[in-house]
Short mmCIF file of C-alpha atoms in Angstrom, two decimals:
data_model
loop_
_atom_site.label_atom_id
_atom_site.label_comp_id
_atom_site.label_asym_id
_atom_site.label_seq_id
_atom_site.Cartn_x
_atom_site.Cartn_y
_atom_site.Cartn_z
CA MET M 11 -21.45 2.40 16.19
CA THR M 12 -20.95 -0.01 19.11
CA LYS M 13 -18.21 1.08 21.51
CA THR M 14 -17.28 -1.83 23.80
CA THR M 15 -14.00 -1.96 25.68
CA GLY M 16 -12.34 -4.10 28.34
CA THR M 17 -10.23 -7.15 28.80
CA ASN M 18 -12.88 -9.68 27.74
CA ARG M 19 -13.05 -8.31 24.20
CA THR M 20 -9.27 -8.06 23.99
CA ARG M 21 -8.85 -11.67 25.10
CA ALA M 22 -11.50 -12.85 22.64
CA ILE M 23 -9.82 -11.13 19.69
CA SER M 24 -6.35 -12.18 20.79
CA ALA M 25 -7.51 -15.80 21.00
CA LEU M 26 -8.16 -15.77 17.27
CA PHE M 27 -4.43 -15.38 16.68
CA ALA M 28 -2.84 -17.04 19.71
CA ILE M 29 0.01 -19.40 18.80
CA GLN M 30 0.04 -22.60 20.84
CA PRO M 31 3.50 -23.63 22.10
CA PRO M 32 4.88 -26.66 20.25
CA LEU M 33 5.04 -30.01 22.05
CA SER M 34 8.31 -31.67 22.96
CA ALA M 35 8.95 -35.37 22.57
CA ASP M 36 7.23 -36.13 25.93
CA ASN M 37 4.13 -34.13 24.84
CA LYS M 38 4.78 -31.33 27.32
CA PRO M 39 4.47 -27.78 26.08
CA ARG M 40 7.79 -26.24 25.10
CA ILE M 41 7.79 -22.50 25.76
CA PRO M 42 9.52 -20.64 22.92
CA SER M 43 12.01 -17.92 23.71
CA GLY M 44 11.35 -14.37 22.55
CA SER M 45 8.08 -12.72 21.69
CA VAL M 46 5.27 -14.04 19.53
CA ASN M 47 6.25 -11.51 16.87
CA ALA M 48 9.80 -12.87 16.84
CA LEU M 49 8.45 -16.38 16.35
CA ARG M 50 6.13 -15.29 13.57
CA SER M 51 8.93 -13.53 11.75
CA THR M 52 10.85 -16.81 11.48
CA LEU M 53 8.01 -18.59 9.72
CA THR M 54 7.61 -18.74 5.98
CA ASP M 55 4.30 -17.60 4.52
CA SER M 56 3.25 -21.21 4.06
CA GLU M 57 4.14 -22.18 7.63
CA ARG M 58 2.32 -19.12 8.97
CA GLU M 59 -0.82 -19.99 7.00
CA ASN M 60 -0.70 -23.60 8.18
CA GLU M 61 -0.34 -22.39 11.77
CA GLU M 62 -3.31 -20.03 11.36
CA LEU M 63 -5.48 -22.82 9.98
CA ARG M 64 -4.46 -25.16 12.82
CA GLN M 65 -5.41 -22.52 15.39
CA GLN M 66 -8.82 -22.01 13.83
CA LEU M 67 -9.54 -25.73 13.78
CA GLN M 68 -8.35 -26.18 17.38
CA SER M 69 -10.60 -23.35 18.53
CA GLY M 70 -13.62 -25.21 17.16
CA ALA M 71 -14.25 -22.70 14.41
CA SER M 72 -16.67 -23.89 11.76
CA ILE M 73 -15.50 -23.18 8.24
CA VAL M 74 -18.25 -22.57 5.68
CA THR M 75 -18.32 -21.61 2.00
CA ILE M 76 -19.99 -18.34 1.02
CA ASP M 77 -20.74 -16.79 -2.36
CA ALA M 78 -18.08 -14.10 -2.84
CA ASP M 79 -20.75 -11.65 -4.05
CA LEU M 80 -22.41 -11.82 -0.61
CA ILE M 81 -19.33 -10.53 1.23
CA ASP M 82 -18.82 -6.81 1.84
CA ALA M 83 -15.43 -5.36 2.75
CA SER M 84 -14.60 -3.84 6.10
CA PRO M 85 -15.82 -0.23 6.30
CA ILE M 86 -12.24 0.96 6.95
CA VAL M 87 -9.83 0.47 4.05
CA ASP M 88 -6.38 -0.69 5.13
CA ARG M 89 -4.62 -1.16 1.78
CA PHE M 90 -3.74 0.91 -1.25
CA HIS M 91 -5.05 -0.67 -4.42
CA GLU M 92 -2.41 -1.11 -7.10
CA ALA M 93 -3.29 -2.54 -10.50
CA ASP M 94 0.16 -4.11 -10.93
CA ASP M 95 0.66 -5.46 -7.39
CA PRO M 96 2.86 -8.58 -7.79
CA THR M 97 1.85 -9.98 -4.39
CA TYR M 98 -1.80 -9.95 -5.43
CA GLU M 99 -1.01 -11.71 -8.69
CA ALA M 100 0.98 -14.32 -6.76
CA LEU M 101 -1.98 -14.87 -4.42
CA LYS M 102 -4.34 -15.22 -7.36
CA ALA M 103 -2.07 -17.76 -9.05
CA SER M 104 -1.80 -19.75 -5.81
CA ILE M 105 -5.58 -19.91 -5.27
CA ALA M 106 -6.17 -20.77 -8.93
CA GLN M 107 -3.72 -23.67 -8.63
CA ARG M 108 -4.33 -24.97 -5.10
CA GLY M 109 -7.59 -23.38 -4.01
CA GLN M 110 -8.14 -21.13 -1.01
CA GLU M 111 -6.30 -22.87 1.80
CA ILE M 112 -6.81 -20.30 4.58
CA PRO M 113 -10.34 -19.13 5.42
CA ILE M 114 -11.20 -15.49 5.99
CA LEU M 115 -13.04 -14.05 8.99
CA VAL M 116 -16.50 -12.54 8.49
CA ARG M 117 -19.43 -11.42 10.60
CA PRO M 118 -23.09 -11.93 9.60
CA LEU M 119 -25.19 -8.89 8.69
CA LYS M 120 -28.95 -8.61 9.18
CA SER M 121 -29.44 -8.29 5.44
CA GLY M 122 -28.25 -11.87 4.92
CA ARG M 123 -24.89 -10.65 3.69
CA TYR M 124 -21.52 -10.84 5.44
CA GLN M 125 -18.76 -8.37 6.21
CA SER M 126 -15.11 -9.38 6.20
CA ALA M 127 -12.76 -8.51 9.03
CA TYR M 128 -9.78 -9.70 6.99
CA GLY M 129 -9.12 -11.61 3.80
CA HIS M 130 -10.31 -8.86 1.45
CA ARG M 131 -7.85 -9.84 -1.27
CA ARG M 132 -8.92 -13.49 -1.05
CA VAL M 133 -12.52 -12.37 -1.60
CA ARG M 134 -11.48 -10.30 -4.62
CA VAL M 135 -9.54 -13.25 -6.08
CA ALA M 136 -12.51 -15.56 -5.54
CA ARG M 137 -14.78 -13.13 -7.40
CA GLU M 138 -12.37 -12.91 -10.32
CA LEU M 139 -11.98 -16.70 -10.48
CA GLY M 140 -15.68 -17.43 -9.93
CA LEU M 141 -15.05 -19.38 -6.74
CA PRO M 142 -16.88 -19.47 -3.39
CA VAL M 143 -15.03 -18.19 -0.31
CA LYS M 144 -14.06 -20.30 2.68
CA ALA M 145 -14.82 -18.33 5.82
CA VAL M 146 -15.12 -18.48 9.59
CA VAL M 147 -18.34 -16.74 10.69
CA ARG M 148 -18.32 -14.99 14.07
CA GLU M 149 -20.47 -12.37 15.79
CA LEU M 150 -18.24 -9.30 16.03
CA THR M 151 -18.88 -5.76 17.23
CA ASP M 152 -17.60 -2.85 15.19
CA GLU M 153 -14.50 -2.60 17.36
CA ASP M 154 -13.94 -6.37 17.31
CA LEU M 155 -14.00 -6.27 13.52
CA ILE M 156 -11.45 -3.45 13.34
CA VAL M 157 -9.14 -5.00 15.91
CA ALA M 158 -9.27 -8.39 14.17
CA GLN M 159 -8.49 -6.66 10.87
CA GLY M 160 -5.50 -4.87 12.34
CA VAL M 161 -4.17 -7.82 14.32
CA GLU M 162 -4.21 -10.08 11.27
CA ASN M 163 -2.24 -7.58 9.22
CA ALA M 164 0.20 -6.99 12.08
CA ALA M 165 0.76 -10.75 12.40
CA ARG M 166 1.64 -10.99 8.72
CA GLU M 167 3.66 -7.75 8.73
CA ASP M 168 1.64 -7.10 5.59
CA LEU M 169 1.04 -3.36 5.49
CA SER M 170 3.61 -0.75 4.53
CA PHE M 171 4.20 2.30 6.72
CA ILE M 172 1.95 4.61 4.70
CA GLU M 173 -0.87 2.04 4.58
CA ARG M 174 -0.70 1.74 8.36
CA ALA M 175 -0.67 5.54 8.66
CA PHE M 176 -3.78 6.00 6.54
CA PHE M 177 -5.51 3.05 8.23
CA ALA M 178 -4.93 4.75 11.60
CA ALA M 179 -6.19 8.11 10.28
CA ARG M 180 -9.29 6.52 8.74
CA LEU M 181 -10.08 4.83 12.04
CA GLU M 182 -9.82 8.17 13.83
CA ASP M 183 -12.01 9.82 11.19
CA ALA M 184 -14.60 7.07 11.76
CA GLY M 185 -14.79 8.00 15.45
CA TYR M 186 -12.61 5.32 17.02
CA GLU M 187 -10.59 6.33 20.06
CA ARG M 188 -6.80 6.24 20.05
CA SER M 189 -6.85 3.24 22.41
CA VAL M 190 -8.71 1.18 19.79
CA ILE M 191 -6.32 2.33 17.05
CA GLN M 192 -3.37 1.31 19.22
CA GLU M 193 -4.93 -2.09 19.85
CA ALA M 194 -5.73 -2.67 16.19
CA LEU M 195 -2.21 -1.84 15.06
CA ALA M 196 -0.41 -3.25 18.13
CA ILE M 197 1.37 0.08 18.74
CA ASP M 198 1.75 2.54 21.60
CA ARG M 199 0.23 6.01 21.81
CA ALA M 200 3.36 7.76 20.53
CA GLU M 201 3.57 5.59 17.42
CA ALA M 202 -0.15 6.08 16.73
CA SER M 203 0.38 9.82 16.90
CA LYS M 204 3.30 9.66 14.45
CA LEU M 205 1.33 7.57 11.97
CA ILE M 206 -1.67 9.87 12.03
CA THR M 207 0.50 13.00 11.80
CA VAL M 208 2.11 11.74 8.59
CA ALA M 209 -1.24 10.71 7.12
CA ARG M 210 -2.68 14.17 7.83
CA ALA M 211 0.30 15.88 6.16
CA VAL M 212 0.40 13.87 2.94
CA PRO M 213 -2.60 14.55 0.66
CA PRO M 214 -4.49 11.34 -0.18
CA ASP M 215 -4.10 11.82 -3.95
CA ILE M 216 -0.32 12.03 -3.57
CA ALA M 217 -0.15 9.00 -1.28
CA GLU M 218 -2.36 6.96 -3.63
CA ALA M 219 -0.27 8.01 -6.65
CA ILE M 220 2.87 6.80 -4.91
CA GLY M 221 1.30 3.57 -3.69
CA ARG M 222 2.41 1.19 -0.95
CA ALA M 223 6.15 2.00 -1.16
CA PRO M 224 6.91 -1.11 0.93
CA LYS M 225 10.61 -0.27 1.37
CA VAL M 226 10.02 3.30 2.56
CA GLY M 227 9.82 3.76 6.32
CA ARG M 228 8.66 6.48 8.66
CA GLY M 229 11.79 8.64 8.34
CA ARG M 230 11.48 9.33 4.64
CA TRP M 231 7.69 9.63 4.76
CA GLN M 232 8.13 12.20 7.52
CA ALA M 233 10.65 14.05 5.33
CA LEU M 234 8.10 14.17 2.53
CA ALA M 235 5.36 15.30 4.91
CA ASP M 236 7.58 18.13 6.18
CA ALA M 237 8.47 19.19 2.62
CA LEU M 238 4.82 19.29 1.55
CA LYS M 239 4.06 21.95 4.16
CA ASP M 240 5.54 24.39 1.61
CA GLU M 241 3.00 25.47 -1.02
CA ALA M 242 5.59 25.48 -3.81
CA ALA M 243 6.65 21.94 -2.93
CA LEU M 244 3.02 20.83 -2.87
CA GLU M 245 2.50 22.37 -6.31
CA ARG M 246 5.57 20.60 -7.68
CA ALA M 247 4.37 17.31 -6.23
CA GLY M 248 0.99 17.77 -7.89
CA ARG M 249 2.64 18.32 -11.27
CA VAL M 250 4.81 15.25 -10.84
CA ILE M 251 1.97 12.81 -10.06
CA HIS M 252 0.02 14.01 -13.12
CA ASP M 253 3.00 13.68 -15.42
CA PRO M 254 2.65 10.66 -17.77
CA GLN M 255 6.26 9.80 -16.97
CA PHE M 256 5.38 9.21 -13.30
CA ARG M 257 5.46 5.44 -13.41
CA GLY M 258 7.52 2.46 -12.32
CA ALA M 259 7.72 0.66 -8.99
CA SER M 260 6.02 2.27 -5.99
CA ASP M 261 9.30 2.84 -4.13
CA ASP M 262 10.74 4.55 -7.23
CA ARG M 263 7.68 6.79 -7.50
CA PHE M 264 8.19 7.83 -3.90
CA LEU M 265 11.82 8.76 -4.53
CA ALA M 266 10.90 10.77 -7.62
CA LEU M 267 8.27 12.70 -5.73
CA LEU M 268 10.50 13.27 -2.69
CA LYS M 269 13.18 14.66 -5.01
CA ALA M 270 10.68 17.05 -6.60
CA ALA M 271 9.25 18.15 -3.26
CA THR M 272 12.65 18.86 -1.71
CA ALA M 273 14.27 20.42 -4.79
CA THR M 274 15.76 23.90 -4.57
CA PRO M 275 14.10 26.64 -6.68
CA ALA M 276 16.90 26.44 -9.24
CA GLU M 277 16.34 22.71 -9.65
CA SER M 278 12.60 22.57 -9.63
CA LYS M 279 11.19 24.57 -12.52
CA LEU M 280 9.40 21.93 -14.55
CA ILE M 281 8.30 23.39 -17.88
CA ARG M 282 6.27 20.63 -19.52
CA THR M 283 6.09 17.19 -21.00
CA VAL M 284 6.25 17.22 -24.82
CA PHE M 285 3.70 15.05 -26.62
CA CYS M 286 3.67 13.84 -30.21
CA ASN M 287 0.66 11.91 -31.50
CA GLU M 288 -0.63 11.88 -27.91
CA LYS M 289 2.51 10.06 -26.74
CA PRO M 290 4.96 11.62 -24.26
CA VAL M 291 8.35 11.82 -25.98
CA ALA M 292 10.31 14.27 -23.83
CA LYS M 293 10.36 15.93 -20.43
CA VAL M 294 11.74 19.48 -20.37
CA GLN M 295 13.16 20.94 -17.16
CA GLU M 296 14.76 24.38 -16.84
CA THR M 297 17.34 25.27 -14.21
CA ALA M 298 19.39 28.40 -13.65
CA LYS M 299 22.25 26.87 -15.63
CA ASP M 300 20.65 24.92 -18.43
CA ILE M 301 17.61 23.34 -20.03
CA ARG M 302 17.43 19.59 -19.66
CA VAL M 303 15.54 17.45 -22.14
CA THR M 304 14.90 13.85 -21.13
CA LEU M 305 13.83 11.57 -23.97
CA THR M 306 12.18 8.20 -23.75
CA ARG M 307 13.87 5.33 -25.57
CA GLU M 308 10.56 4.05 -26.87
CA GLY M 309 9.99 4.35 -30.60
CA GLY M 310 13.60 5.20 -31.48
CA PHE M 311 13.01 8.96 -31.59
CA ALA M 312 15.85 9.69 -29.13
CA HIS M 313 18.45 8.01 -31.36
CA TYR M 314 17.02 9.67 -34.44
CA LEU M 315 17.28 13.08 -32.75
CA LEU M 316 20.91 12.44 -31.79
CA GLU M 317 21.74 11.64 -35.39
CA GLN M 318 20.03 14.82 -36.58
CA LEU M 319 21.64 17.18 -34.05
CA PRO M 320 24.46 18.29 -36.42
CA ASN M 321 21.93 19.11 -39.16
CA LEU M 322 19.68 20.90 -36.69
CA PHE M 323 22.58 22.98 -35.38
CA GLU M 324 23.59 23.96 -38.93
CA ALA M 325 19.99 24.97 -39.65
CA PHE M 326 19.97 27.00 -36.44
CA GLU M 327 23.21 28.80 -37.39
CA ARG M 328 21.85 29.65 -40.85
CA SER M 329 18.65 31.05 -39.33
CA ARG M 330 20.66 33.16 -36.90
CA ILE M 331 22.77 34.66 -39.69
CA ARG M 332 19.64 35.34 -41.71
CA ASP M 333 17.99 37.11 -38.74
CA GLU M 334 21.03 39.32 -38.25
#
């Protein structure tokens, strides 16, 4: 793995994303107030994409079309894959309707293939739609590739906290120094440490089961990480993610799992999920005070059971008298 450092590489990568100051009426540069991040946050997605394309064209980048099947992903995964991700479906619909407007960044490989620094979802969409991929081809070292990948995501504010945490941990596992991780994610050493600490404390299968959880920040992820240090909490979390009822939006899945992991012993004794004809119809949970049965509305069984409760209770009373 190539390990190059220094200001030249940093400037070269930063130039890929540098925003030129807008011109005033007399064609003199107007210097915007605030940071580049503040400016970017005011742009709509469309404006940001148009700005990115303008920068690439101004830098003299040559945009080529490449067969999507010839493009390999970055060796370090930065996203959680979710089958029902609405943002991915929106991207796919946009490319199907208008085509790929913003090229991706790739580097050439000796095998005649290419490796993407960013734009992995655009490549996936192109494959599914049977389209070629528009790309800028540049020679990039391993570190250049990773930094470009991180900088692009930071510019779009595209990754959730837990995706950033696992991206940082994967970079460290791959042998990258903390300084490179900080550069890729545009963070300081303390924040890098916090991200990696959370990623180390939350088992990958639990994080993947929860998903991106875009509305959940560091505080609540840290609370979950702290709770999972307890073996009983970890066991409860494992039962929850394998329960067929563990579904819904990613943020909701996080809340359900956090509740299970932080539950008191009296609240946390999950007995089982009841199946009928291989379909989950009820979740049974026992506490010190009662037994709670949660029924799904699907199929009408819950309403049927409510109607039958008086008959069932009478049958129960008769059986009790008979047993006595």
